[in-house]
Amino acid sequence: MAAANFLSQHSSNPLEVSASDPRNRLYRQQYMEATMPQNYSSDDPISGFDTPEQEEYRAHIAGLFSKMPRTVPLSQESAKSAQNPEDPGVPPPADADNYEEVAQEVQEEGSDVDGSEASTDEEMTIRLKPQEEQEEIEEEIGDLEDSVPQLNEDYRIIDRLGTGTFSSVYKAVDLGYHRKWDNAVWHGRHPPSSSAFYQSLPHSQSSKVYIAIKRIYVTSNPERIRNEISIMEECRMCRHVSQLITAFRHNDQVVAIMPYHRNEDFRHFFRVLPMEGIKSYFRCLFRALRDIHARGVIHRDVKPANFLFDPRAGIGTLCDFGLASRMEPGASLGACLHSGATREKPHGLVGPISQEDIEHIKKMQREARQKSSWTSDRVGYPEKDLRPLSKANRAGTRGFRAPEVLLKCGAQTGAIDVWSAGVILLFFLTGKFPLFQSNDDIEALMEIAVIIGKRKMERIATLHSRTFATNVPSVSPDGITWRDFVARQNPDLMTPPKPDPHYYPYSSRDTSADNPTSSPEPPDQATHGADVESALDFLEHVMDPDCTKRFTPRQALYHPFLLEPEKYEDDEYFPHPFGEGVCGEFHMIDEETDELCVRIGTDDGEDVIRVEAGEGIAIGSNPCEFHQDLDL
Ligand SMILES: [Zn+2]
Ligand SMILES: [Zn+2]
């Protein structure tokens, strides 16, 4: 589509119209008015989902953005709420002097010391850390402020959220949120009944707004930084995905600004999260994967540390796109026997195999089997790469890599993220984390082979044009199912955990307000048993070692384990990639500049405007914000 030509025919220079154009602002205002929780009307296209549960859920989401505890006057009311299930450790309002005392108490109670406790005063989280760490963090913050001076004008950095090999992430107060920025682009426009509505909910006027600043180390390859930022931009409007607010550079320093999401360390909750909470975890995660995969992006590093989950709210956000890559469209890159991702087959499919190939593979397998009967100090390893030269992407974290990554598949798809998500489900079901502790890819393959068996592993190796040989006795020919593996690891699997008021769904009660609601009934033995059965069936599909048969995220969301037929059809909330969906034909990408453009009707006919990444996204069967009035 020659958008550039089209644009140049306009004398009014439509390219000057930016995202902050008044028309967009007006739209945003209308949208926000129409979608604020108190304003539901029956002509809302999704009002069919306005069940009491949804209302309650929304009210709860809205509560996430309520004022900080210390702005609440200390009264009996708030003292009571300090003990209520939703706010298990609210420090009473405190001035700076006695805050340390309170922080000390919180620590002594064995509560979260990394500052992610939901009830913690978000601005004071650093004070909950050991003195030595505080000093180290303060020094780092000082260094960041010196290195990227333009941060100081707009943000007040208050804590460190995490440190990785390639970056560190800090928490800051966004000083310009209410008066300086147009936040519409990154807030997006998820409908109120979408589980991702929290991303679109603007912060109330009086609230302090927290953001996360990711400082990408200068040692990082520039191409890699560019890749991460551009992928994040492309993933705007994806559900449960960390949104890029902005990014900038000062000399050799690059920082990315994202919304801050409250979360808790996985190790604190994975053994005790109720089944409903586990379902919420995976609904959010698979929605995130569905949306990014639809944009041709593979995350490559799905693991608990990269999924910010708030176990009280039951909401999670996929973050850290530092290792993310784009799927190579269509054909296989190496000499695998399956294709790469296509629209119809996002996880590829096994193509026609020539007789010559079959003979060759059979010969290789015979040789490999013979070898595996020898006594050898090389206990087990994938044999002979038949392909010319392997340049397979192996990025990821040990223990989470899918078999095809370990086998250096050259046509990797989003299926690798689904496998990693399956590994997380294994942690929940077995009650063990971590589970796999290999030192290298070979050991990792052996760990998987011990479970799925030698025969299956041979077949999988063949799929990626490799052979698998082992003489390790613990690798049985047929292996066991994931279900059996889980049952052996966790004898208490069928016992429902005691309902814990710290965790969703037992936590989301607004007991201090006028509408006290009761906690949901905890599941009885039978319900819990059925849920576990369903989870185990689900597990076999998301951990299918054959990547072409592994569930896609959409299939995962429609499996009985995650499906909510009475209130949520995922397709209806799916944000289409730019240019797809009902109004797709009115969207185009400028071939020369790669800019996103939409065609809109005006009083004088037609106009084309440039939009930013995240704008002009059609959701489900609804048109994007620019084409609401079109008769489609
Ligand atoms: Zn392959
Ligand atoms: Zn549109």
XYZ file of C-alpha atoms and ligand atoms in Angstrom:
634
model
C 0.000 0.000 0.000
C 1.628 3.193 -1.094
C 0.548 5.276 1.812
C 3.256 7.829 1.144
C 1.821 8.598 -2.292
C -1.609 8.807 -0.891
C -0.487 11.212 1.787
C 1.378 13.507 -0.564
C -1.853 14.268 -2.463
C -3.159 16.150 0.517
C -2.449 19.844 0.659
C -3.301 20.101 4.339
C -0.317 17.971 5.259
C -2.028 15.319 7.336
C 1.347 14.107 8.504
C 1.402 16.991 10.931
C -1.448 15.495 12.902
C -0.010 13.730 15.884
C -1.350 11.526 18.609
C -1.907 14.583 20.757
C -4.176 16.049 18.115
C -7.293 17.569 19.732
C -9.470 15.112 17.858
C -7.705 12.295 19.614
C -7.951 14.022 22.951
C -11.651 14.535 22.447
C -12.039 10.900 21.560
C -10.111 9.837 24.589
C -12.252 11.987 26.847
C -15.401 10.489 25.359
C -13.976 7.044 25.689
C -12.996 7.480 29.276
C -16.370 8.956 30.149
C -18.076 6.088 28.451
C -16.013 3.476 30.179
C -15.656 4.726 33.716
C -17.139 2.097 36.027
C -20.109 4.190 37.183
C -21.278 4.851 33.643
C -22.236 1.497 32.253
C -25.177 1.722 29.954
C -27.174 -0.900 28.195
C -25.938 0.226 24.814
C -22.462 -0.703 25.847
C -21.698 -3.426 23.283
C -20.298 -5.633 25.990
C -22.865 -4.986 28.658
C -23.873 -8.621 28.452
C -20.883 -9.230 30.648
C -22.085 -6.907 33.378
C -22.701 -9.693 35.839
C -22.399 -8.932 39.544
C -19.072 -10.792 39.540
C -17.746 -8.538 36.836
C -18.901 -5.466 38.709
C -17.157 -6.697 41.783
C -14.034 -7.497 39.839
C -13.963 -4.038 38.341
C -14.538 -2.412 41.685
C -11.622 -4.392 42.939
C -9.434 -3.334 40.036
C -10.415 0.254 40.674
C -9.378 -0.248 44.265
C -5.870 -1.022 43.129
C -5.496 2.604 42.263
C -6.895 3.974 45.471
C -4.976 6.336 47.651
C -1.948 5.289 49.555
C -2.655 4.096 53.098
C -0.826 6.971 54.728
C -3.218 9.512 53.249
C -6.070 7.905 55.168
C -6.675 9.540 58.529
C -6.125 7.153 61.372
C -9.467 6.210 62.784
C -11.092 3.110 64.091
C -12.283 2.493 60.579
C -8.835 2.406 59.055
C -7.364 0.623 62.034
C -9.901 -2.093 61.386
C -9.116 -2.135 57.721
C -5.470 -2.537 58.597
C -6.369 -5.962 59.829
C -8.783 -6.833 57.133
C -7.822 -9.521 54.671
C -7.232 -7.108 51.859
C -4.670 -5.105 53.787
C -2.834 -7.629 55.866
C 0.003 -5.423 56.968
C -0.992 -1.810 56.470
C 1.400 0.346 58.406
C -0.582 2.982 60.252
C -0.150 6.501 58.944
C 3.274 7.522 60.007
C 5.590 10.423 59.691
C 9.165 9.855 58.687
C 10.298 9.551 62.284
C 8.301 6.575 63.359
C 8.116 4.989 59.931
C 11.219 2.962 60.530
C 9.655 1.499 63.602
C 6.666 0.414 61.587
C 8.862 -0.939 58.842
C 10.744 -2.892 61.459
C 7.503 -4.404 62.711
C 6.482 -5.367 59.223
C 9.813 -7.078 58.767
C 9.625 -8.866 62.053
C 6.261 -10.268 61.168
C 8.059 -12.159 58.477
C 6.292 -10.090 55.924
C 7.656 -9.253 52.534
C 10.945 -7.458 52.788
C 11.398 -6.766 49.114
C 8.805 -4.056 49.273
C 6.215 -5.617 47.041
C 3.703 -6.068 49.834
C 0.456 -4.657 48.509
C -0.246 -2.704 51.620
C 3.186 -1.180 51.912
C 3.464 2.526 51.439
C 4.721 2.414 47.896
C 6.965 5.371 48.325
C 8.746 4.010 51.358
C 9.493 0.494 50.207
C 13.209 1.128 50.225
C 13.015 1.621 53.990
C 11.953 -1.985 54.409
C 15.270 -3.221 53.091
C 18.417 -3.870 55.111
C 20.491 -0.763 55.795
C 23.386 -1.931 53.657
C 21.151 -2.569 50.667
C 19.468 0.802 51.108
C 22.823 2.517 50.868
C 23.763 0.550 47.783
C 20.452 1.401 46.122
C 20.744 5.074 47.011
C 24.177 5.148 45.464
C 22.850 3.527 42.287
C 19.970 5.982 42.130
C 22.436 8.860 42.454
C 24.498 7.408 39.645
C 21.457 7.013 37.406
C 20.357 10.584 38.100
C 23.823 11.826 37.149
C 24.035 9.659 34.045
C 20.612 10.553 32.662
C 19.963 14.057 33.993
C 16.707 14.548 32.089
C 15.116 11.959 34.376
C 15.279 14.343 37.326
C 12.845 16.844 35.931
C 10.041 14.357 35.411
C 10.616 11.487 37.808
C 11.608 11.005 41.418
C 13.427 7.699 41.760
C 12.634 6.032 45.068
C 13.674 2.382 45.038
C 15.176 -0.464 43.070
C 12.832 -3.189 41.839
C 15.344 -5.636 40.468
C 18.721 -6.223 38.936
C 19.557 -8.460 36.021
C 22.505 -9.244 33.797
C 21.663 -6.607 31.229
C 19.657 -4.070 33.167
C 18.374 -2.760 36.476
C 14.845 -1.614 37.146
C 13.942 1.226 39.527
C 10.712 2.486 40.963
C 9.909 6.180 40.573
C 7.117 8.686 40.995
C 5.912 10.104 37.687
C 5.800 13.835 38.424
C 4.205 14.784 35.117
C 1.444 12.201 34.780
C -1.438 14.498 35.640
C -0.302 17.686 33.955
C 2.393 17.034 31.406
C 1.858 13.906 29.390
C -0.764 12.554 27.076
C -0.984 9.047 28.516
C -3.680 7.789 26.167
C -1.325 5.954 23.839
C 0.156 3.609 26.398
C -2.980 3.288 28.506
C -4.688 1.961 25.410
C -8.376 1.282 25.355
C -9.214 -2.126 26.733
C -12.960 -2.354 27.429
C -14.096 -2.365 31.060
C -14.945 -6.019 31.104
C -11.541 -7.034 29.740
C -9.142 -8.481 32.264
C -6.634 -5.970 30.879
C -8.810 -2.981 31.766
C -6.422 -2.096 34.582
C -3.909 -1.117 31.913
C -6.357 1.424 30.481
C -7.699 2.821 33.722
C -6.319 6.329 34.200
C -4.976 7.188 37.640
C -7.268 9.418 39.627
C -6.360 13.100 39.799
C -5.220 13.047 43.386
C -3.174 9.880 43.182
C 0.556 9.513 43.066
C 1.600 7.598 39.987
C 4.425 5.091 40.120
C 6.424 3.924 37.147
C 9.292 1.559 36.526
C 12.506 2.824 34.961
C 14.590 0.200 33.222
C 18.224 1.161 32.863
C 19.783 -0.911 30.130
C 23.494 -1.329 30.738
C 25.924 0.187 28.289
C 27.575 -3.215 27.961
C 24.430 -4.349 26.164
C 24.724 -4.644 22.434
C 23.103 -1.544 20.817
C 21.221 -3.741 18.354
C 19.791 -5.660 21.258
C 18.595 -2.495 22.978
C 17.009 -1.263 19.772
C 15.329 -4.641 19.376
C 13.889 -4.575 22.890
C 12.499 -1.051 22.566
C 10.985 -1.639 19.135
C 9.378 -4.918 20.213
C 7.897 -3.238 23.280
C 6.489 -0.523 21.093
C 4.990 -3.138 18.817
C 3.414 -4.835 21.833
C 1.494 -1.739 22.918
C -2.129 -2.661 23.595
C -1.232 -6.305 24.166
C -3.053 -7.531 27.235
C -1.109 -8.210 30.412
C 2.061 -7.001 28.781
C 4.291 -4.355 30.294
C 3.633 -1.186 28.288
C 6.324 1.100 26.987
C 5.513 4.645 28.132
C 8.593 6.172 26.596
C 12.290 5.527 26.168
C 15.233 7.840 25.862
C 18.945 8.022 25.542
C 21.583 10.270 27.034
C 25.034 9.669 25.567
C 25.492 5.928 25.908
C 22.718 5.501 28.491
C 19.323 4.121 27.529
C 16.304 4.030 29.809
C 12.793 2.713 29.194
C 9.814 3.946 31.221
C 6.978 1.538 31.992
C 4.008 1.451 34.369
C 4.772 0.032 37.793
C 2.909 -3.168 38.665
C 2.591 -4.398 42.192
C 3.718 -7.990 42.481
C 4.966 -10.592 44.863
C 7.846 -13.033 44.728
C 6.632 -16.292 43.165
C 8.212 -18.320 45.973
C 5.917 -16.636 48.489
C 2.670 -17.765 46.918
C 3.073 -20.691 44.519
C 2.364 -23.339 47.138
C -0.655 -21.603 48.664
C -2.385 -19.778 45.812
C -5.971 -21.113 45.507
C -6.909 -22.870 42.264
C -8.909 -19.823 41.145
C -5.766 -17.742 41.607
C -3.745 -20.215 39.531
C -6.343 -19.983 36.778
C -6.128 -16.185 36.875
C -2.348 -16.429 36.661
C -2.511 -18.488 33.475
C -5.387 -16.582 31.906
C -3.308 -13.428 32.152
C -0.137 -15.161 30.964
C -1.756 -16.869 27.976
C -3.579 -13.680 26.967
C -0.222 -11.929 26.984
C 1.288 -14.701 24.863
C -1.665 -14.796 22.494
C -1.341 -11.075 21.857
C 2.432 -10.873 21.408
C 2.567 -14.003 19.240
C -0.113 -12.488 16.992
C 2.375 -9.661 16.438
C 5.067 -12.135 15.478
C 6.964 -11.696 18.733
C 8.373 -14.531 20.852
C 9.206 -13.552 24.428
C 11.837 -16.297 24.842
C 12.248 -15.855 28.587
C 8.917 -16.727 30.174
C 9.535 -17.535 33.857
C 8.073 -16.410 37.170
C 10.554 -13.540 37.546
C 9.341 -12.058 34.264
C 5.650 -12.291 35.062
C 4.680 -9.678 37.641
C 1.795 -11.261 39.487
C -0.201 -9.664 42.259
C -1.693 -12.678 44.055
C -4.211 -10.485 45.887
C -5.723 -9.083 42.741
C -5.141 -12.156 40.589
C -3.555 -9.974 37.928
C -0.297 -10.558 36.119
C 1.827 -8.648 33.612
C 4.482 -10.099 31.330
C 7.658 -8.035 31.372
C 11.287 -7.946 30.263
C 11.512 -8.221 26.506
C 15.294 -8.194 26.633
C 15.585 -11.590 24.919
C 12.473 -11.321 22.754
C 12.770 -12.055 19.068
C 10.618 -11.924 15.981
C 9.333 -15.112 14.437
C 10.757 -15.813 11.051
C 7.664 -15.996 8.894
C 6.773 -19.029 6.871
C 9.445 -21.407 5.755
C 11.762 -23.358 7.957
C 15.205 -21.894 8.356
C 17.178 -25.010 9.031
C 16.379 -28.457 7.750
C 13.677 -29.270 10.295
C 10.874 -31.545 9.169
C 8.294 -28.975 10.225
C 7.501 -25.507 8.981
C 7.813 -22.239 10.838
C 4.860 -20.189 12.053
C 2.033 -19.335 9.688
C -1.194 -17.569 10.420
C -3.174 -20.786 10.203
C -0.561 -22.876 12.019
C 1.157 -20.602 14.539
C 3.243 -23.504 15.794
C 4.130 -24.799 12.346
C 3.255 -28.166 10.897
C 5.062 -31.254 9.742
C 5.492 -30.951 6.001
C 5.725 -33.652 3.379
C 8.915 -35.656 3.845
C 10.732 -37.072 0.842
C 11.512 -40.785 0.626
C 15.190 -39.882 0.552
C 14.873 -37.986 3.827
C 13.016 -40.863 5.449
C 15.734 -43.349 4.472
C 18.407 -41.008 5.749
C 16.647 -40.448 9.052
C 16.115 -44.186 9.553
C 19.806 -44.812 8.962
C 20.806 -42.104 11.432
C 18.436 -43.474 14.037
C 19.766 -47.006 13.658
C 23.284 -45.733 14.145
C 22.273 -43.693 17.140
C 20.513 -46.640 18.760
C 23.531 -48.844 18.226
C 25.754 -46.276 19.792
C 23.480 -45.886 22.784
C 24.000 -49.539 23.645
C 27.730 -48.977 23.966
C 29.319 -48.195 27.272
C 30.404 -44.656 27.036
C 31.461 -41.872 29.341
C 29.352 -39.589 27.223
C 26.171 -40.545 28.972
C 23.621 -38.934 26.739
C 23.633 -36.361 24.051
C 21.802 -35.307 20.935
C 23.681 -36.727 18.034
C 24.793 -35.441 14.686
C 23.304 -32.286 13.408
C 22.241 -33.055 9.849
C 21.904 -29.432 8.973
C 24.551 -27.367 7.252
C 25.202 -24.874 10.030
C 23.135 -24.210 13.093
C 22.504 -20.609 13.967
C 19.558 -21.389 16.201
C 18.544 -18.911 18.866
C 19.112 -20.501 22.250
C 18.332 -17.477 24.397
C 16.329 -18.176 27.499
C 16.731 -19.391 31.051
C 17.896 -22.847 32.048
C 15.057 -25.096 33.107
C 12.525 -23.234 30.970
C 13.851 -24.054 27.506
C 11.571 -26.123 25.278
C 12.943 -29.329 23.740
C 13.174 -27.685 20.318
C 15.342 -24.902 21.740
C 17.641 -27.498 23.326
C 17.755 -29.341 20.003
C 18.688 -26.104 18.224
C 15.605 -25.995 16.069
C 15.984 -23.482 13.271
C 12.284 -22.689 12.901
C 11.244 -21.763 16.418
C 7.770 -20.403 17.067
C 5.747 -19.030 19.958
C 5.423 -22.658 21.077
C 8.634 -22.177 23.077
C 6.872 -19.634 25.324
C 3.948 -22.020 25.813
C 6.344 -24.721 27.018
C 7.903 -22.306 29.535
C 4.425 -21.392 30.798
C 3.802 -25.128 31.202
C 6.924 -25.388 33.345
C 5.454 -22.728 35.645
C 2.247 -24.757 35.916
C 4.407 -27.717 36.925
C 5.713 -25.648 39.858
C 2.175 -24.896 41.004
C 1.026 -28.496 40.680
C 4.078 -30.205 42.154
C 4.631 -27.567 44.829
C 8.305 -27.569 43.852
C 10.362 -24.708 42.452
C 12.803 -24.981 40.828
C 12.275 -28.424 39.375
C 14.939 -28.751 36.709
C 18.505 -28.057 37.679
C 20.576 -28.927 34.670
C 23.986 -27.405 34.070
C 23.760 -27.342 30.301
C 21.486 -28.059 27.367
C 22.464 -31.730 27.209
C 21.569 -32.290 30.831
C 18.356 -30.367 30.303
C 17.427 -32.671 27.417
C 18.187 -35.668 29.597
C 15.935 -34.334 32.361
C 13.067 -34.104 29.886
C 13.936 -37.510 28.369
C 13.775 -39.159 31.794
C 10.131 -38.077 31.996
C 8.850 -38.409 28.436
C 10.965 -41.494 27.599
C 13.551 -42.385 24.999
C 11.180 -43.183 22.151
C 9.371 -39.880 22.300
C 12.627 -37.979 22.586
C 13.953 -39.780 19.503
C 10.850 -38.758 17.584
C 11.213 -35.155 18.697
C 14.880 -35.103 17.744
C 13.908 -36.401 14.298
C 11.359 -33.618 13.927
C 14.257 -31.165 14.186
C 16.578 -33.317 12.048
C 18.699 -34.543 14.892
C 19.129 -37.902 16.528
C 19.038 -38.618 20.211
C 21.196 -41.303 21.785
C 21.530 -42.293 25.398
C 22.653 -45.258 27.429
C 21.500 -43.885 30.759
C 19.400 -46.581 32.441
C 17.014 -44.088 34.062
C 15.794 -43.101 30.612
C 13.118 -45.707 30.035
C 11.781 -46.411 26.550
C 8.279 -45.113 27.212
C 8.642 -42.676 30.078
C 5.668 -41.402 32.026
C 2.997 -38.790 31.465
C 3.252 -35.335 33.002
C 0.220 -36.327 35.047
C 2.119 -39.237 36.616
C 5.144 -37.040 37.135
C 3.052 -34.497 39.053
C 1.324 -37.204 41.104
C 4.691 -38.653 42.154
C 6.047 -35.251 43.111
C 3.014 -34.096 45.052
C 1.001 -36.615 47.076
C -1.213 -33.799 48.434
C -2.344 -32.766 44.973
C -5.996 -33.589 45.533
C -6.291 -31.807 48.871
C -7.721 -28.321 48.426
C -5.565 -25.689 50.146
C -7.148 -23.817 53.032
C -8.681 -20.570 51.790
C -6.131 -17.869 52.486
C -7.409 -14.287 52.789
C -4.080 -13.043 51.409
C -4.825 -14.467 48.016
C -7.232 -14.120 45.166
C -10.158 -14.876 45.092
C -10.500 -14.635 48.882
C -8.674 -11.316 49.088
C -10.685 -9.080 46.796
C -13.253 -7.980 49.344
C -14.063 -4.403 50.004
C -15.170 -4.746 53.600
C -14.648 -1.100 54.512
C -17.083 0.260 51.937
C -20.850 0.441 52.037
C -21.300 -2.755 50.113
C -19.737 -5.506 52.163
C -19.616 -8.718 50.210
C -18.866 -12.159 51.394
C -15.914 -14.219 50.316
C -16.564 -16.862 47.658
C -17.174 -20.351 48.914
C -13.969 -22.356 48.937
C -14.175 -25.373 46.621
C -15.211 -28.676 48.119
C -13.167 -31.809 47.580
C -15.060 -32.760 44.426
C -14.732 -29.348 42.773
C -11.074 -29.169 43.622
C -10.522 -32.681 42.285
C -12.217 -31.763 39.014
C -10.068 -28.634 38.742
C -6.893 -30.652 39.279
C -7.980 -33.172 36.630
C -8.617 -30.347 34.229
C -5.231 -28.769 35.036
C -3.457 -32.073 34.428
C -5.122 -32.522 31.054
C -4.180 -28.938 30.193
C -0.592 -29.621 31.251
C -0.200 -32.487 28.739
C -1.181 -30.107 25.933
C 1.001 -27.156 26.861
C 3.970 -29.437 27.579
C 3.630 -31.544 24.468
C 7.274 -32.092 23.481
C 6.227 -31.890 19.818
C 6.077 -28.144 19.208
C 3.742 -28.496 16.230
C 1.157 -30.252 18.416
C 1.604 -28.057 21.481
C -1.385 -25.839 22.287
C -1.337 -22.324 20.931
C -2.135 -19.656 23.553
C -5.605 -19.323 22.037
C -6.212 -23.064 22.371
C -4.983 -22.843 25.966
C -7.503 -20.080 26.717
C -10.308 -22.192 25.267
C -9.410 -25.319 27.238
C -11.907 -26.060 30.061
C -9.196 -25.312 32.641
C -9.101 -21.622 31.671
C -12.352 -21.071 29.783
C -15.006 -18.930 31.475
C -17.911 -19.572 29.123
C -20.447 -17.665 31.184
C -18.556 -14.400 31.117
C -15.549 -14.347 28.879
C -14.969 -15.303 25.265
C -11.360 -14.435 24.705
C -11.758 -13.634 20.996
C -14.026 -10.736 21.918
C -11.203 -9.022 23.874
C -8.318 -9.840 21.584
C -6.541 -6.680 20.416
C -5.823 -7.285 16.748
C -2.453 -6.418 15.310
C -2.511 -3.032 13.561
C -4.355 -3.300 10.249
C -6.342 -6.395 11.197
C -9.868 -6.711 12.536
C -13.087 -5.273 11.113
C -11.659 -1.903 10.085
C -8.311 -3.262 8.908
C -8.757 -2.056 5.353
C -8.622 1.558 6.536
C -5.220 1.070 8.139
C -1.860 1.025 6.435
C 1.803 1.212 7.074
C 3.798 3.777 5.139
C 6.203 1.696 3.113
C 8.940 4.302 3.162
C 8.843 5.481 6.737
C 7.208 2.458 8.403
C 4.733 4.848 10.003
C 1.251 3.701 10.949
C -1.565 5.521 9.171
C -5.348 5.389 9.258
C -7.848 6.686 6.733
C -10.699 8.608 8.285
C -13.779 10.290 6.890
C -14.072 14.045 7.368
C -16.608 16.669 6.357
C -14.644 17.297 3.153
C -14.197 13.701 2.251
C -11.298 11.657 3.445
C -8.118 12.229 5.355
C -5.152 10.158 6.350
C -3.520 10.645 9.706
C -0.424 9.226 11.250
C -0.901 7.367 14.498
C 1.446 6.017 17.118
C 2.090 2.402 18.035
C -0.800 1.317 20.242
C -3.361 3.508 18.497
C -5.836 2.261 15.911
C -6.189 -1.226 17.357
C -9.464 -3.046 16.714
C -10.619 -5.220 19.600
C -12.549 -8.424 19.017
C -15.370 -7.719 16.593
C -15.277 -3.992 17.321
C -13.564 -1.379 15.182
C -10.663 0.756 16.419
C -11.183 4.204 17.961
C -10.959 5.944 14.584
C -13.672 3.886 12.950
C -16.342 3.657 15.622
C -18.948 5.297 13.385
C -18.186 3.351 10.252
C -20.902 1.102 8.984
C -18.913 -2.119 8.829
Zn 12.651 -27.609 14.362
Zn -9.767 1.241 12.460
